[in-house]
PDB file of C-alpha atoms in Angstrom:
ATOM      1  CA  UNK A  51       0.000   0.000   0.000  1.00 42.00           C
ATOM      2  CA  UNK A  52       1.283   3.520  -1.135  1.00 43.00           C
ATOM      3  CA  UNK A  53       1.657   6.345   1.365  1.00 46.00           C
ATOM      4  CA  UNK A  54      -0.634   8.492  -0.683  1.00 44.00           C
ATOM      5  CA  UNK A  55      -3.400   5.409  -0.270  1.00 43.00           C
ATOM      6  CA  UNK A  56      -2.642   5.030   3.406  1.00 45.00           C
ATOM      7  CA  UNK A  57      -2.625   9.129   3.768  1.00 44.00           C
ATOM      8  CA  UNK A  58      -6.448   9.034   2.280  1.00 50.00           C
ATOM      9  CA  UNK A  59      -7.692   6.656   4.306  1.00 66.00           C
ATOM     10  CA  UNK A  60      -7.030   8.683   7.606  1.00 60.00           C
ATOM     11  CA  UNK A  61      -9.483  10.251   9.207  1.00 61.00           C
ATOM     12  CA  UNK A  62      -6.734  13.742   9.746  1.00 60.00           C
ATOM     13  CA  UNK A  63      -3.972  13.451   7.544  1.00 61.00           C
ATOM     14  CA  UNK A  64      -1.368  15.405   7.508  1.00 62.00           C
ATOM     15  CA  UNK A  65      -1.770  15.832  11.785  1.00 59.00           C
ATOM     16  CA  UNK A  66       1.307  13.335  12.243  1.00 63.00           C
ATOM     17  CA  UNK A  67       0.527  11.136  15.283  1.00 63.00           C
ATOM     18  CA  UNK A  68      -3.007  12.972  15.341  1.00 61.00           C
ATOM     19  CA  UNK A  69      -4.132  11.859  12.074  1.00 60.00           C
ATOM     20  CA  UNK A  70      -5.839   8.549  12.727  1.00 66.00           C
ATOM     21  CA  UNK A  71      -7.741  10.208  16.134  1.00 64.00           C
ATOM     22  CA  UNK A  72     -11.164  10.405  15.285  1.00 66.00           C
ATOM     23  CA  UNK A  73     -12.846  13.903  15.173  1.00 67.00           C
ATOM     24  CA  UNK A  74     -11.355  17.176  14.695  1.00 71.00           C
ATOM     25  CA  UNK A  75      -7.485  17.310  15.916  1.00 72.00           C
ATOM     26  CA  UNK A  76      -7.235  20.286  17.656  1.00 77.00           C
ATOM     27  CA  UNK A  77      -9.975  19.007  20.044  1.00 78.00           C
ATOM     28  CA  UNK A  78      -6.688  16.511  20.830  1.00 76.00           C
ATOM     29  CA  UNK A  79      -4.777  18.798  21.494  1.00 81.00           C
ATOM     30  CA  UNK A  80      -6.954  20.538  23.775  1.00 83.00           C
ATOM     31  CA  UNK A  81      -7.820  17.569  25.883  1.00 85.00           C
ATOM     32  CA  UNK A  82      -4.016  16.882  26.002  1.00 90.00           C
ATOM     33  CA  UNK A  83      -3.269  20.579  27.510  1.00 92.00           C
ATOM     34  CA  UNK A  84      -6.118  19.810  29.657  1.00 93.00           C
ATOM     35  CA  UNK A  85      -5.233  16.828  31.195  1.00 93.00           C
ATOM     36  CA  UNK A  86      -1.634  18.044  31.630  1.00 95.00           C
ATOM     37  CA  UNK A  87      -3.836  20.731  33.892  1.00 95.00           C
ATOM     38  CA  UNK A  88      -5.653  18.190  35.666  1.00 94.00           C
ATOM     39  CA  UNK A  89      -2.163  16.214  35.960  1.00 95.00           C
ATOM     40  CA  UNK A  90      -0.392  18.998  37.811  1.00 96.00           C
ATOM     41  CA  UNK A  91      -3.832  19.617  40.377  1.00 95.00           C
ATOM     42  CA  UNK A  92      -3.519  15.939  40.674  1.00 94.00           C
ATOM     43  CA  UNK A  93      -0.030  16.056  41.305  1.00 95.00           C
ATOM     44  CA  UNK A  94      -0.245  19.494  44.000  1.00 96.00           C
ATOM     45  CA  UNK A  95      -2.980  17.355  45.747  1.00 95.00           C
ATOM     46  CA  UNK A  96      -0.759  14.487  46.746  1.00 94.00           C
ATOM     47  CA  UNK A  97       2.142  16.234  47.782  1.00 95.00           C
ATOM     48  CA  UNK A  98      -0.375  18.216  50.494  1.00 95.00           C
ATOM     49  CA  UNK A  99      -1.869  14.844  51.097  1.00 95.00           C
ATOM     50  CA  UNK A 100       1.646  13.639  51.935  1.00 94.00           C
ATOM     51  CA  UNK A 101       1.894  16.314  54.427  1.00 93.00           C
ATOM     52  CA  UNK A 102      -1.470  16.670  56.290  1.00 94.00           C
ATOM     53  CA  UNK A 103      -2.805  13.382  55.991  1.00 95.00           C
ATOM     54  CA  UNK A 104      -4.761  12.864  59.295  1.00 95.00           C
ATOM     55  CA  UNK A 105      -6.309  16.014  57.984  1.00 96.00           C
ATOM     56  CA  UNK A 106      -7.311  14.963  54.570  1.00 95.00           C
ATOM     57  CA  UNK A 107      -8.859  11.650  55.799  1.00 95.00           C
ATOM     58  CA  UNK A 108     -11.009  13.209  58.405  1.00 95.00           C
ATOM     59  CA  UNK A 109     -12.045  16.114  55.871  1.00 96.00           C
ATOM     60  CA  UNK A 110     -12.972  13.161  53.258  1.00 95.00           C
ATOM     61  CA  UNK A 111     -14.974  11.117  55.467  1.00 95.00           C
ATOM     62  CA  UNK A 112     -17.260  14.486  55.835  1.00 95.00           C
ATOM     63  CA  UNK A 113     -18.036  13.712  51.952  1.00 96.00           C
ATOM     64  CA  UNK A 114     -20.910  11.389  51.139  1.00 95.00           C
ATOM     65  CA  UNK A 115     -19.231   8.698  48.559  1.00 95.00           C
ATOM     66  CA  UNK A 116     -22.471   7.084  47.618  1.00 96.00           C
ATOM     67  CA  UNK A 117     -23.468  11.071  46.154  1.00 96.00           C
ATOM     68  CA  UNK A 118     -20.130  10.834  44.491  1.00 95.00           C
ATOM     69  CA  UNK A 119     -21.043   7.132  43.391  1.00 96.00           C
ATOM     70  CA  UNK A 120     -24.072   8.403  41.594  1.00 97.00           C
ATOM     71  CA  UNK A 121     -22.668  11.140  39.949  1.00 96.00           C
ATOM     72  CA  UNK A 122     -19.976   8.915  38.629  1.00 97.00           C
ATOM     73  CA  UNK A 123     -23.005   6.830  37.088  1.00 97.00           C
ATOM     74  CA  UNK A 124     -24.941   9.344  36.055  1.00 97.00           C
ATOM     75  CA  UNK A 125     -22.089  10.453  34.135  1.00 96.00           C
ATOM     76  CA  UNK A 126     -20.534   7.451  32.748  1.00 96.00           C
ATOM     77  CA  UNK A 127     -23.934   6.763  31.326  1.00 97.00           C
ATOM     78  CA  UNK A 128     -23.893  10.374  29.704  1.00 97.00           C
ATOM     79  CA  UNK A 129     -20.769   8.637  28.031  1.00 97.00           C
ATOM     80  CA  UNK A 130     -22.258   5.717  26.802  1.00 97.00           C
ATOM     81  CA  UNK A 131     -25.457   7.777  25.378  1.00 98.00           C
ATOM     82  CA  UNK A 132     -22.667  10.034  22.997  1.00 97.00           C
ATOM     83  CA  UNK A 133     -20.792   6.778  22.106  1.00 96.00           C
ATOM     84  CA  UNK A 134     -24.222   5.377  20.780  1.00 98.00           C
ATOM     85  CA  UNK A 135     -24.411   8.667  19.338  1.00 97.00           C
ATOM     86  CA  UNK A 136     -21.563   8.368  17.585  1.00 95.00           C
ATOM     87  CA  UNK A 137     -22.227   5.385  16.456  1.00 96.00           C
ATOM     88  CA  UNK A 138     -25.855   6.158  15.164  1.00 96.00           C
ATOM     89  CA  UNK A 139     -24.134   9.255  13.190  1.00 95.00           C
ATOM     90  CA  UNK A 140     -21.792   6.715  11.831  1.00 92.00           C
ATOM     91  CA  UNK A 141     -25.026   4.573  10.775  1.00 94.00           C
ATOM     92  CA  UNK A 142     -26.188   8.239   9.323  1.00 94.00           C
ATOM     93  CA  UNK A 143     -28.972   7.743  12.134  1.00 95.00           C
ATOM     94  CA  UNK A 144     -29.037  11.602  12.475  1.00 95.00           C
ATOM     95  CA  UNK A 145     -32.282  11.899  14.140  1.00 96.00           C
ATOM     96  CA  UNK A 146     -31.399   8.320  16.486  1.00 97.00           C
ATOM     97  CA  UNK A 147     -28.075  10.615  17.029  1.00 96.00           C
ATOM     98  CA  UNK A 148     -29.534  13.543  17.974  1.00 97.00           C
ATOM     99  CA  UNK A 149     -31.489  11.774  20.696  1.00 97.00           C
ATOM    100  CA  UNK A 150     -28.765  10.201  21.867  1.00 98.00           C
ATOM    101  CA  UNK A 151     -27.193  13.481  22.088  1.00 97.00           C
ATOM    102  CA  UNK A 152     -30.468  14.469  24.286  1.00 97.00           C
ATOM    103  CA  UNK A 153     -30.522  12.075  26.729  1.00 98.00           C
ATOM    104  CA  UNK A 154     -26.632  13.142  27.422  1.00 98.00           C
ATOM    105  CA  UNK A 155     -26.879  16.349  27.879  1.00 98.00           C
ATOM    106  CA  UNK A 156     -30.226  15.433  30.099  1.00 98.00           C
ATOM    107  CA  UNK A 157     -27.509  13.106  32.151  1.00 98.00           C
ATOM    108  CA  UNK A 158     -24.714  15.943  32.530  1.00 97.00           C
ATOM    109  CA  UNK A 159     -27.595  18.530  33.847  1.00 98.00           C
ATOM    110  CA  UNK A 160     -28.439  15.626  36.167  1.00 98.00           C
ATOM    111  CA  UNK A 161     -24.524  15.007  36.828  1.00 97.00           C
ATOM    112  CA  UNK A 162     -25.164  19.123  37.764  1.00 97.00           C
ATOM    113  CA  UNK A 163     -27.624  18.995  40.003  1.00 97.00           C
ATOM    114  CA  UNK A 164     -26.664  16.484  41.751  1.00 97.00           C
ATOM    115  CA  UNK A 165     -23.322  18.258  42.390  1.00 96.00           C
ATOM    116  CA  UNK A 166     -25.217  21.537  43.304  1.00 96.00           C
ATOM    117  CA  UNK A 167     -27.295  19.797  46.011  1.00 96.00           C
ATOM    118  CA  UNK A 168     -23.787  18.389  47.687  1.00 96.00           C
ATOM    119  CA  UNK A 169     -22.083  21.907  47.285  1.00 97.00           C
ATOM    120  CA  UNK A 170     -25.289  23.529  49.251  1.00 96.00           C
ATOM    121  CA  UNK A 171     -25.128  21.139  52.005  1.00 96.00           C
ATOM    122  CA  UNK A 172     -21.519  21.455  52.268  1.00 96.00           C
ATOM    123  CA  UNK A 173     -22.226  25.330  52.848  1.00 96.00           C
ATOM    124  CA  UNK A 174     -25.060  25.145  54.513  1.00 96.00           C
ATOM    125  CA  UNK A 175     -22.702  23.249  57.600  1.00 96.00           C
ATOM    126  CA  UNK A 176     -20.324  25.519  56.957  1.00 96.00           C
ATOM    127  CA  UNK A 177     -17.575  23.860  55.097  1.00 96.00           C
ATOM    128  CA  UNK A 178     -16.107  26.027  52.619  1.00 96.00           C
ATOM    129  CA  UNK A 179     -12.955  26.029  50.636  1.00 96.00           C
ATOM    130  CA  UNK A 180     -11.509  28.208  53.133  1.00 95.00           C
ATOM    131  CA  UNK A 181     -12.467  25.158  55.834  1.00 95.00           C
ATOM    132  CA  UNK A 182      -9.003  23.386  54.824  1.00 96.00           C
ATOM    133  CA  UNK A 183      -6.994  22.462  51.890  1.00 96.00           C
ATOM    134  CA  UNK A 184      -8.709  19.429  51.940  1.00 96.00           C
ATOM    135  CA  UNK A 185     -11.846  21.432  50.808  1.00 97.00           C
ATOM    136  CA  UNK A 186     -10.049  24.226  48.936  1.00 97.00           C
ATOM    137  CA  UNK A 187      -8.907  21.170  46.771  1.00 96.00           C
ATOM    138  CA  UNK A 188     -12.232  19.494  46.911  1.00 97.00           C
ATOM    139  CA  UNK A 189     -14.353  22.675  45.643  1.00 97.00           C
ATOM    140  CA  UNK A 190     -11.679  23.797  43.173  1.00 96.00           C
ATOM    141  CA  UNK A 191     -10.780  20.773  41.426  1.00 96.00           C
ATOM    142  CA  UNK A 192     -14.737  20.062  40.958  1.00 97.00           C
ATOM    143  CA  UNK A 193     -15.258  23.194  40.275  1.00 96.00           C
ATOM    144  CA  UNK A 194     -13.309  23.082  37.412  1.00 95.00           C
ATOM    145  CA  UNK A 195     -13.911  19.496  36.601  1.00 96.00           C
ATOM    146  CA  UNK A 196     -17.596  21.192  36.494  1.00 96.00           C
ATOM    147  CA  UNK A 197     -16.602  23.870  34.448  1.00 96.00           C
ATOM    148  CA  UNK A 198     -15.672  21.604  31.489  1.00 96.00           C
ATOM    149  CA  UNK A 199     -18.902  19.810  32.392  1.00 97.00           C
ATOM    150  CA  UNK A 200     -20.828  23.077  31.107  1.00 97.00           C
ATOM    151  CA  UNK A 201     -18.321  23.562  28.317  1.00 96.00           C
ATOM    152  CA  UNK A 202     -18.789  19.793  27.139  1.00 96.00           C
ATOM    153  CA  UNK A 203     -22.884  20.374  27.283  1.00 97.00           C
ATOM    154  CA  UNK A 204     -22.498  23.353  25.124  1.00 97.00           C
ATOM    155  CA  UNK A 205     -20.680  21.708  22.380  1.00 95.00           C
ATOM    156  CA  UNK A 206     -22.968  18.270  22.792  1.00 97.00           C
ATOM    157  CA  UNK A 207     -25.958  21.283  22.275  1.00 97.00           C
ATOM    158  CA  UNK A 208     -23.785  22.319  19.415  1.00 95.00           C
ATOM    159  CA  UNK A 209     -23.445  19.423  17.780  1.00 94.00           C
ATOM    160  CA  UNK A 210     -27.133  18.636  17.903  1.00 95.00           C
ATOM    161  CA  UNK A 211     -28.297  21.487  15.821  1.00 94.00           C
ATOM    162  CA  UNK A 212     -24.644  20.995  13.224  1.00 91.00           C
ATOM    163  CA  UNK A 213     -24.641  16.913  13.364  1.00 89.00           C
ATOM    164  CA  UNK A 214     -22.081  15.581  11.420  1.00 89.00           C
ATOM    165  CA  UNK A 215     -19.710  12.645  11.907  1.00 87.00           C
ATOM    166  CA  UNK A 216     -17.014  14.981  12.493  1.00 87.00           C
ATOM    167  CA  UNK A 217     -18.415  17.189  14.926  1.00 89.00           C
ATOM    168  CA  UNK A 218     -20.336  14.153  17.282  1.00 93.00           C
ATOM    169  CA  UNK A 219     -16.919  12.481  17.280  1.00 92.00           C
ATOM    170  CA  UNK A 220     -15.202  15.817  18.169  1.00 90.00           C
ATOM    171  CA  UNK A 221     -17.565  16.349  20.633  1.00 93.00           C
ATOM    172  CA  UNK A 222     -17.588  13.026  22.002  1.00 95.00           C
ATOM    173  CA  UNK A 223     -14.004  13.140  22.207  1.00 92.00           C
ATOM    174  CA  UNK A 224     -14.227  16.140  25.201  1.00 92.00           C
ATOM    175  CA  UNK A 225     -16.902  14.192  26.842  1.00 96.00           C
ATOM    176  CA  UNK A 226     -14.737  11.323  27.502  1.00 95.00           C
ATOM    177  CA  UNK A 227     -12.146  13.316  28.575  1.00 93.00           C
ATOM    178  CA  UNK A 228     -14.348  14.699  31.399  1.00 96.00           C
ATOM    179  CA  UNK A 229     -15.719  10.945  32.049  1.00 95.00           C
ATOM    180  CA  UNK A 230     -11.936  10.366  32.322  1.00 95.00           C
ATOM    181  CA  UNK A 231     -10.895  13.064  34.489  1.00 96.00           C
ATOM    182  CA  UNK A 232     -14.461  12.412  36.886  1.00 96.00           C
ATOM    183  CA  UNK A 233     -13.094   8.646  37.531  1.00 95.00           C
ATOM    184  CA  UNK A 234     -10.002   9.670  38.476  1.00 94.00           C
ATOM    185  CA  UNK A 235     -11.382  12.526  40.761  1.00 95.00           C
ATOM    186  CA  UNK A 236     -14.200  10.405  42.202  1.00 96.00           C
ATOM    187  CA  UNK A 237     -11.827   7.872  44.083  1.00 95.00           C
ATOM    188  CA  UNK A 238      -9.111  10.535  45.168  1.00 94.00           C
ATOM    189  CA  UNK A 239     -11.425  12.794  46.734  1.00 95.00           C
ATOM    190  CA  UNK A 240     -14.127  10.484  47.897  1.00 95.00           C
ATOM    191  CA  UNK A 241     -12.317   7.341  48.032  1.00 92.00           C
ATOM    192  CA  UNK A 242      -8.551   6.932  48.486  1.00 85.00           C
ATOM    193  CA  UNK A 243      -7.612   7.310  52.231  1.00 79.00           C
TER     194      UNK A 243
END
């Protein structure tokens, strides 16, 4: 098989290692800045873990994990409703796509409010970021795992009025990456003691 063959039949070419990703490649390189983000927060919260242990683990065991459990479903199952979307715009199922589409956004508004109840009963006892750092960490790294959330529901609303291949699988692609980031935070904040 010539280059120029094997060139054509990827999805991206000319992206180098990017090329065979599905969707649109600077998506890719978004959620790889992104993660390196989420890597560095990741990294910051076990080195103050390290050093105030008893601290964290008593500040954790103030957070519900069965909430946290939920959400984790609720949005895992957001992921599998855009991966059946994908695959329904793959099957040029627009309308079966679309839907799809609908009943994951509907999941990450769920994933949402869910979240907002926890963060009002963590005020309403008082706990605050300014509690500890167990709780500055807790708030600001789902916070901003929350922020990307909202980001991913605008471009899952996006690509349900513009559905093309292209755009569910570039939209997918962010989705997963906050599914991805949400496992990881689930067991370290909720979990890991």
């Amino acid at each position: 098989m010539s280059e120029r063959t094997l060139t054509r039949e990827l999805p991206n070419p000319g992206w180098g290692p990017l090329s065979a990703l599905p969707g649109n490649p600077l998506m890719w390189v978004l959620i790889l800045s992104e993660m390196l983000v989420f890597s560095a927060f990741f990294a910051l919260y076990a080195a103050e873990r390290v050093g105030a242990t008893a601290l964290f683990d008593a500040s954790q065991r103030q957070l519900d994990p069965l909430v946290g459990g939920l959400n984790t479903l609720v949005l895992l199952t957001s992921g599998l409703c855009v991966a059946l979307a994908v695959e329904a715009v793959s099957a040029d199922r627009i309308r079966r796509a679309r839907q799809w589409l609908g009943v994951s956004m509907a999941l990450g508004v769920l994933f949402g409010v869910i979240k907002g109840i926890e963060y009002g009963g963590k005020f309403a006892a008082g706990i605050t970021p300014e509690t500890n750092a167990f709780f500055g960490f807790y708030y600001g790294l789902t916070a901003f795992h929350f922020a990307h959330v909202l980001f991913g529901l605008a471009l899952l609303a996006l690509v349900t009025w513009r559905t093309s291949t292209e755009n569910v699988e570039t939209a997918a692609a962010f989705w997963h990456m906050v599914d991805l980031i949400w496992i990881l935070l689930y067991p370290l904040l909720y979990l890991l003691r």
